[in-house]
């Protein structure tokens, strides 16, 4: 980013911000139809969490989840 903006830090920040927004807009139309659902019940059954995690491919959905309570 600094090379693109002739070492202007403020312009480099703006450049990266615009590039990130453009990248996010490009990915916004993708469908995240694969994924997994994980539940966690805290000992004593006073609190629980149900988490749905979506991704684009089944390959990612089948991968290991770090910190998985199971």
PDB file of C-alpha atoms in Angstrom:
ATOM      1  CA  UNK A   1       0.000   0.000   0.000  1.00  0.00           C
ATOM      2  CA  UNK A   2       2.852   2.364   0.783  1.00  0.00           C
ATOM      3  CA  UNK A   3       4.460   1.625  -2.580  1.00  0.00           C
ATOM      4  CA  UNK A   4       1.171   2.379  -4.334  1.00  0.00           C
ATOM      5  CA  UNK A   5       0.812   5.731  -2.525  1.00  0.00           C
ATOM      6  CA  UNK A   6       4.452   6.953  -2.628  1.00  0.00           C
ATOM      7  CA  UNK A   7       4.979   6.260   1.113  1.00  0.00           C
ATOM      8  CA  UNK A   8       2.054   8.456   2.186  1.00  0.00           C
ATOM      9  CA  UNK A   9       0.733   6.717   5.311  1.00  0.00           C
ATOM     10  CA  UNK A  10      -2.687   8.411   5.299  1.00  0.00           C
ATOM     11  CA  UNK A  11      -3.203   7.658   1.615  1.00  0.00           C
ATOM     12  CA  UNK A  12      -2.048   4.066   2.191  1.00  0.00           C
ATOM     13  CA  UNK A  13      -4.676   3.650   4.935  1.00  0.00           C
ATOM     14  CA  UNK A  14      -7.368   4.969   2.589  1.00  0.00           C
ATOM     15  CA  UNK A  15      -6.106   2.690  -0.196  1.00  0.00           C
ATOM     16  CA  UNK A  16      -6.311  -0.388   2.048  1.00  0.00           C
ATOM     17  CA  UNK A  17      -9.762   0.606   3.305  1.00  0.00           C
ATOM     18  CA  UNK A  18     -11.090   0.992  -0.256  1.00  0.00           C
ATOM     19  CA  UNK A  19      -9.457  -2.245  -1.363  1.00  0.00           C
ATOM     20  CA  UNK A  20     -11.010  -4.103   1.585  1.00  0.00           C
ATOM     21  CA  UNK A  21     -14.470  -2.712   0.877  1.00  0.00           C
ATOM     22  CA  UNK A  22     -14.163  -3.660  -2.796  1.00  0.00           C
ATOM     23  CA  UNK A  23     -13.081  -7.188  -1.845  1.00  0.00           C
ATOM     24  CA  UNK A  24     -15.961  -7.568   0.576  1.00  0.00           C
ATOM     25  CA  UNK A  25     -18.459  -6.317  -2.009  1.00  0.00           C
ATOM     26  CA  UNK A  26     -17.129  -8.861  -4.495  1.00  0.00           C
ATOM     27  CA  UNK A  27     -17.749 -11.697  -2.017  1.00  0.00           C
ATOM     28  CA  UNK A  28     -21.141 -10.438  -0.806  1.00  0.00           C
ATOM     29  CA  UNK A  29     -23.090 -12.360  -3.445  1.00  0.00           C
ATOM     30  CA  UNK A  30     -21.646 -15.738  -2.505  1.00  0.00           C
ATOM     31  CA  UNK A  31     -23.863 -18.272  -0.773  1.00  0.00           C
ATOM     32  CA  UNK A  32     -22.656 -19.880   2.434  1.00  0.00           C
ATOM     33  CA  UNK A  33     -24.885 -22.946   2.305  1.00  0.00           C
ATOM     34  CA  UNK A  34     -22.615 -25.440   4.064  1.00  0.00           C
ATOM     35  CA  UNK A  35     -21.668 -25.445   7.702  1.00  0.00           C
ATOM     36  CA  UNK A  36     -22.287 -26.943  11.088  1.00  0.00           C
ATOM     37  CA  UNK A  37     -24.283 -26.427  14.241  1.00  0.00           C
ATOM     38  CA  UNK A  38     -22.597 -26.848  17.625  1.00  0.00           C
ATOM     39  CA  UNK A  39     -24.283 -26.807  21.013  1.00  0.00           C
ATOM     40  CA  UNK A  40     -22.759 -26.264  24.439  1.00  0.00           C
ATOM     41  CA  UNK A  41     -24.519 -26.679  27.755  1.00  0.00           C
ATOM     42  CA  UNK A  42     -22.667 -25.250  30.731  1.00  0.00           C
ATOM     43  CA  UNK A  43     -22.330 -27.546  33.756  1.00  0.00           C
ATOM     44  CA  UNK A  44     -25.382 -27.071  35.957  1.00  0.00           C
ATOM     45  CA  UNK A  45     -27.579 -26.540  32.875  1.00  0.00           C
ATOM     46  CA  UNK A  46     -28.168 -22.855  33.676  1.00  0.00           C
ATOM     47  CA  UNK A  47     -26.665 -21.566  30.438  1.00  0.00           C
ATOM     48  CA  UNK A  48     -26.338 -22.912  26.920  1.00  0.00           C
ATOM     49  CA  UNK A  49     -25.180 -21.820  23.488  1.00  0.00           C
ATOM     50  CA  UNK A  50     -26.297 -22.930  20.043  1.00  0.00           C
ATOM     51  CA  UNK A  51     -23.887 -21.796  17.313  1.00  0.00           C
ATOM     52  CA  UNK A  52     -24.479 -21.987  13.567  1.00  0.00           C
ATOM     53  CA  UNK A  53     -21.318 -21.536  11.501  1.00  0.00           C
ATOM     54  CA  UNK A  54     -21.766 -21.214   7.734  1.00  0.00           C
ATOM     55  CA  UNK A  55     -19.148 -21.576   5.008  1.00  0.00           C
ATOM     56  CA  UNK A  56     -19.061 -21.875   1.237  1.00  0.00           C
ATOM     57  CA  UNK A  57     -17.819 -25.460   0.869  1.00  0.00           C
ATOM     58  CA  UNK A  58     -18.478 -28.788   2.555  1.00  0.00           C
ATOM     59  CA  UNK A  59     -14.701 -29.317   2.716  1.00  0.00           C
ATOM     60  CA  UNK A  60     -14.396 -26.448   5.179  1.00  0.00           C
ATOM     61  CA  UNK A  61     -17.480 -27.570   7.111  1.00  0.00           C
ATOM     62  CA  UNK A  62     -15.981 -31.020   7.690  1.00  0.00           C
ATOM     63  CA  UNK A  63     -12.668 -29.609   8.978  1.00  0.00           C
ATOM     64  CA  UNK A  64     -11.702 -29.516  12.627  1.00  0.00           C
ATOM     65  CA  UNK A  65     -12.996 -26.614  14.669  1.00  0.00           C
ATOM     66  CA  UNK A  66     -10.414 -25.251  17.086  1.00  0.00           C
ATOM     67  CA  UNK A  67     -11.753 -25.028  20.612  1.00  0.00           C
ATOM     68  CA  UNK A  68     -14.620 -27.403  19.845  1.00  0.00           C
ATOM     69  CA  UNK A  69     -16.051 -28.374  23.267  1.00  0.00           C
ATOM     70  CA  UNK A  70     -16.851 -31.904  22.052  1.00  0.00           C
TER      71      UNK A  70
END
